[in-house]
PQR file with spaces between the fields and no chain letter, atoms N, CA, C, O and H, PARSE charges and radii, in Angstrom:
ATOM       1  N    UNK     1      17.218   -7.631   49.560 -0.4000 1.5000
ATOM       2  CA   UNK     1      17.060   -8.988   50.095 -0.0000 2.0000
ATOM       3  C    UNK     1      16.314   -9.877   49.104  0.5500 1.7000
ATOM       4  O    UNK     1      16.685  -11.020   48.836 -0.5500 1.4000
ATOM       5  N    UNK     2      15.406   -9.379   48.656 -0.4000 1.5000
ATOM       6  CA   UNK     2      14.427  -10.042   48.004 -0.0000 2.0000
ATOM       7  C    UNK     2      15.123  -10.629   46.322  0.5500 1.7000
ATOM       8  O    UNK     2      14.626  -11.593   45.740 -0.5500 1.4000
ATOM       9  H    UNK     2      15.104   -8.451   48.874  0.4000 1.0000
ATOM      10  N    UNK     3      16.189   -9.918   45.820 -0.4000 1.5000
ATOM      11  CA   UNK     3      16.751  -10.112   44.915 -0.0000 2.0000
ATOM      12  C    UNK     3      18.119  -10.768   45.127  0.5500 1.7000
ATOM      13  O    UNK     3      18.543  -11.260   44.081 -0.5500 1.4000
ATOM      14  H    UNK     3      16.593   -9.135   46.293  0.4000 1.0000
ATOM      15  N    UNK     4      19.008  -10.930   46.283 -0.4000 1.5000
ATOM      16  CA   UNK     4      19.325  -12.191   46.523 -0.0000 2.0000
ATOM      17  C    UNK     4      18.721  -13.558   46.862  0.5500 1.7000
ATOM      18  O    UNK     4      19.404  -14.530   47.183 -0.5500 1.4000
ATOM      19  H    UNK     4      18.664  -10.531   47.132  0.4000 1.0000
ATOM      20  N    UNK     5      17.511  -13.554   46.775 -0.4000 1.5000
ATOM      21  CA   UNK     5      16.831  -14.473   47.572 -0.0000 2.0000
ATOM      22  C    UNK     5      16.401  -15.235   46.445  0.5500 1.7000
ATOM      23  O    UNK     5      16.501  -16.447   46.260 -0.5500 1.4000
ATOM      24  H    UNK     5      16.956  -12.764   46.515  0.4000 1.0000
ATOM      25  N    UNK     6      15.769  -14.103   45.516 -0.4000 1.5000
ATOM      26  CA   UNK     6      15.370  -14.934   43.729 -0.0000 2.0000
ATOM      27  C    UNK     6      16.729  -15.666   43.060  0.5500 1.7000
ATOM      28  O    UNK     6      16.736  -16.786   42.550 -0.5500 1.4000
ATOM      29  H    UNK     6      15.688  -13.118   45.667  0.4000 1.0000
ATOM      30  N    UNK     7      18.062  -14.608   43.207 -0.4000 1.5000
ATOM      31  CA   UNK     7      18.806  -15.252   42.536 -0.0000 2.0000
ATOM      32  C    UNK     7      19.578  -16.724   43.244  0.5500 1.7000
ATOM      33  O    UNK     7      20.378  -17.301   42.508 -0.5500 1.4000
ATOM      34  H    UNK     7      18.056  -13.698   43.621  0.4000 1.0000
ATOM      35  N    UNK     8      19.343  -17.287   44.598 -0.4000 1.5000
ATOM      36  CA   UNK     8      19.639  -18.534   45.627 -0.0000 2.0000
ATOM      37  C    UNK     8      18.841  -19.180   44.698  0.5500 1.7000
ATOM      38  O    UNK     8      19.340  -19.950   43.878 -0.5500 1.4000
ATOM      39  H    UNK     8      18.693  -16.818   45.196  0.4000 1.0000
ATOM      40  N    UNK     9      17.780  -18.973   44.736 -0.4000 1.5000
ATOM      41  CA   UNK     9      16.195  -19.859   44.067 -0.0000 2.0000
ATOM      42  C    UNK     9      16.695  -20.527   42.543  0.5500 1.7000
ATOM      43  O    UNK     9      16.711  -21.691   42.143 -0.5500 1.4000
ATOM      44  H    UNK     9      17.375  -18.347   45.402  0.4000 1.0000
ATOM      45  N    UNK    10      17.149  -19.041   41.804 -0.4000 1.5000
ATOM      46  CA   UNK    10      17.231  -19.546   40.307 -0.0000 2.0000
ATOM      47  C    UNK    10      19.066  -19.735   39.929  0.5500 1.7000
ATOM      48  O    UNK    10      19.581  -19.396   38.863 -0.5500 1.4000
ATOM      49  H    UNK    10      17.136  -18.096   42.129  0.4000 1.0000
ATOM      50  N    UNK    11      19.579  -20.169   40.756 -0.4000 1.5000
ATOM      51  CA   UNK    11      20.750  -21.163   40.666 -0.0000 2.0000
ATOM      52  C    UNK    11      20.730  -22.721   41.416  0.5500 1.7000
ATOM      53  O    UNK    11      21.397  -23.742   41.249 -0.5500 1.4000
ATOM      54  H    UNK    11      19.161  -20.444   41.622  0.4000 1.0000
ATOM      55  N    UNK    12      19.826  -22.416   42.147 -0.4000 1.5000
ATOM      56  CA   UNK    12      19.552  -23.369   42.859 -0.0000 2.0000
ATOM      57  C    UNK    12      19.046  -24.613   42.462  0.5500 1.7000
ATOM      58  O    UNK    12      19.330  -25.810   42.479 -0.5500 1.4000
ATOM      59  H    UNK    12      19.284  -21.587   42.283  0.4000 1.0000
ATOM      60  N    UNK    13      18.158  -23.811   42.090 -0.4000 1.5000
ATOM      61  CA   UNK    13      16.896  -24.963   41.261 -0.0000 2.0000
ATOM      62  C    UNK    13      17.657  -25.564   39.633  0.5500 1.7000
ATOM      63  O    UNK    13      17.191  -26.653   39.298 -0.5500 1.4000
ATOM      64  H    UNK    13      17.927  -22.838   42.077  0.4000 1.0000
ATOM      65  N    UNK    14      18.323  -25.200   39.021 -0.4000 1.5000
ATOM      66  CA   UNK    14      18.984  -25.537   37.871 -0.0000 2.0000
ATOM      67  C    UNK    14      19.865  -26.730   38.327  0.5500 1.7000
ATOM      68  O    UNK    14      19.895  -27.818   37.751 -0.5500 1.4000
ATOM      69  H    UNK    14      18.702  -24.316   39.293  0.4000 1.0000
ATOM      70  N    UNK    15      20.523  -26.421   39.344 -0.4000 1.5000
ATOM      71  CA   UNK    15      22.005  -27.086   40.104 -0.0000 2.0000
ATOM      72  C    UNK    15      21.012  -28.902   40.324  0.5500 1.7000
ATOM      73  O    UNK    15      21.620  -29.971   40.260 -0.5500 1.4000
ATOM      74  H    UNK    15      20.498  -25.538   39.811  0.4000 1.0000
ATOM      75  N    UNK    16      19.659  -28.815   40.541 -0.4000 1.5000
ATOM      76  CA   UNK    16      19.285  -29.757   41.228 -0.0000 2.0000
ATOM      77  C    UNK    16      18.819  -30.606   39.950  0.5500 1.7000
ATOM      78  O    UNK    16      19.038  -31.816   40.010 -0.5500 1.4000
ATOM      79  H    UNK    16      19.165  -27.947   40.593  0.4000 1.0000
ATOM      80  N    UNK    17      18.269  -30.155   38.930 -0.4000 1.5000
ATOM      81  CA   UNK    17      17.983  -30.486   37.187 -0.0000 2.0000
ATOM      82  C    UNK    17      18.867  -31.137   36.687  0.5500 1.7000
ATOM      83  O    UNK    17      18.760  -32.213   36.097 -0.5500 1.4000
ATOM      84  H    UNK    17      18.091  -29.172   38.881  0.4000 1.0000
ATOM      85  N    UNK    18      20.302  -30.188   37.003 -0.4000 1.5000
ATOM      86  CA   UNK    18      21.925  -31.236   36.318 -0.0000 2.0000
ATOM      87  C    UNK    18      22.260  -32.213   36.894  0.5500 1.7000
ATOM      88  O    UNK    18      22.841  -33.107   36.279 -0.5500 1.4000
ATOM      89  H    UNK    18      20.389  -29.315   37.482  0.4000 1.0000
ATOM      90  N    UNK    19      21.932  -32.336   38.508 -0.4000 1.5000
ATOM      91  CA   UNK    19      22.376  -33.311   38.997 -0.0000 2.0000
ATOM      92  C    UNK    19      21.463  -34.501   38.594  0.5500 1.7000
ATOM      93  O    UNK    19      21.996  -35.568   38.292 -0.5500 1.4000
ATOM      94  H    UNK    19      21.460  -31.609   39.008  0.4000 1.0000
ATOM      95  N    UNK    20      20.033  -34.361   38.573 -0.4000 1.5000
ATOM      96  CA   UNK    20      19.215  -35.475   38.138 -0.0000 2.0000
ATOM      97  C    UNK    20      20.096  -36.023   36.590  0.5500 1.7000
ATOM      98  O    UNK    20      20.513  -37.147   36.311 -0.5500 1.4000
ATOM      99  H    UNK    20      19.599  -33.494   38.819  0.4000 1.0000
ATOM     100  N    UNK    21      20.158  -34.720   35.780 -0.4000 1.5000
ATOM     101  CA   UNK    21      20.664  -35.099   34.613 -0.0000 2.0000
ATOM     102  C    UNK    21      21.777  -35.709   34.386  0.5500 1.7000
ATOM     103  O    UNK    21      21.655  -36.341   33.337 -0.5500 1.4000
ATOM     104  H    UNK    21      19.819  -33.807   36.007  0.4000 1.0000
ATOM     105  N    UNK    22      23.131  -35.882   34.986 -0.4000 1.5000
ATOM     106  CA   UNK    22      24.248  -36.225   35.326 -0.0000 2.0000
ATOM     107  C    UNK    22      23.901  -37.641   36.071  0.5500 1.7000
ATOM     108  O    UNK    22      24.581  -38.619   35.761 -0.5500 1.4000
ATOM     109  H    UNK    22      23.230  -35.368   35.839  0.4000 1.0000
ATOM     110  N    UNK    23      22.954  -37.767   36.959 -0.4000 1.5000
ATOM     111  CA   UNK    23      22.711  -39.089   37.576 -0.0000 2.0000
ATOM     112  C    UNK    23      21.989  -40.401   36.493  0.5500 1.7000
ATOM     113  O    UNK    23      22.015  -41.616   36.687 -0.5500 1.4000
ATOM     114  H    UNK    23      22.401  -36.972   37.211  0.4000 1.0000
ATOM     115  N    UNK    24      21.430  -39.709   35.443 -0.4000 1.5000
ATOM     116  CA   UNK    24      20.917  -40.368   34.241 -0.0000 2.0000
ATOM     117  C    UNK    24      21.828  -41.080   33.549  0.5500 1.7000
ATOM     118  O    UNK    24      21.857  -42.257   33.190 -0.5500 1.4000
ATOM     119  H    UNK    24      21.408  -38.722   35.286  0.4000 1.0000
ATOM     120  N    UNK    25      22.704  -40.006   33.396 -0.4000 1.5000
ATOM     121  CA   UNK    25      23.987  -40.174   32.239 -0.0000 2.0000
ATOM     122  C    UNK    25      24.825  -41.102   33.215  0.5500 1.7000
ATOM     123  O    UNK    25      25.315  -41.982   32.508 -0.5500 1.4000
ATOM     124  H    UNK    25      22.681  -39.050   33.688  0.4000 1.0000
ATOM     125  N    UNK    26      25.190  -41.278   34.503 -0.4000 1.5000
ATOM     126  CA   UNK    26      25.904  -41.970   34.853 -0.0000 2.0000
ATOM     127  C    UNK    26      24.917  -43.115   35.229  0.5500 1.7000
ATOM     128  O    UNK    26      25.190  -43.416   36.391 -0.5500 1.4000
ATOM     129  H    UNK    26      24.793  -40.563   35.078  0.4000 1.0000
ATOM     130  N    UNK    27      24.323  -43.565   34.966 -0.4000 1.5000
ATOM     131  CA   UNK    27      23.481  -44.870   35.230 -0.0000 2.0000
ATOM     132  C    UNK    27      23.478  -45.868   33.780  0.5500 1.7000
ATOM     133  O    UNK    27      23.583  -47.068   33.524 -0.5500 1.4000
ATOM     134  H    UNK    27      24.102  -43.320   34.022  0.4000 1.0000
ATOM     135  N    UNK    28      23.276  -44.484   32.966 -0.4000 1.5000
ATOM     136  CA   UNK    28      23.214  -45.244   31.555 -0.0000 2.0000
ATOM     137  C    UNK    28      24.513  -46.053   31.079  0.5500 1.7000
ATOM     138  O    UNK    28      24.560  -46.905   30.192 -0.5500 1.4000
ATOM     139  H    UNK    28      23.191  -43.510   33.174  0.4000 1.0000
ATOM     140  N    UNK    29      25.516  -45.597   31.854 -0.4000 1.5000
ATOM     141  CA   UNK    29      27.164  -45.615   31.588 -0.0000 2.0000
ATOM     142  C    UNK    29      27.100  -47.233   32.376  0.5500 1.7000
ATOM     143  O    UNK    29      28.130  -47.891   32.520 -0.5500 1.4000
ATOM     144  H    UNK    29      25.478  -44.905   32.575  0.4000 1.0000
């Protein structure tokens, strides 16, 4: 359990980084 639970966390948390990053890039556009 505990090691599906890290790997939710550490895809998760990346997914939310690109989207900030992607929301940058499309603003700058």
């Amino acid at each position: 359990m505990w090691e599906a639970l890290f790997l939710a966390l550490s895809l998760s948390l990346p997914a939310k980084f690109i989207r900030r990053a992607v929301d940058r890039r499309s603003k700058e556009k």
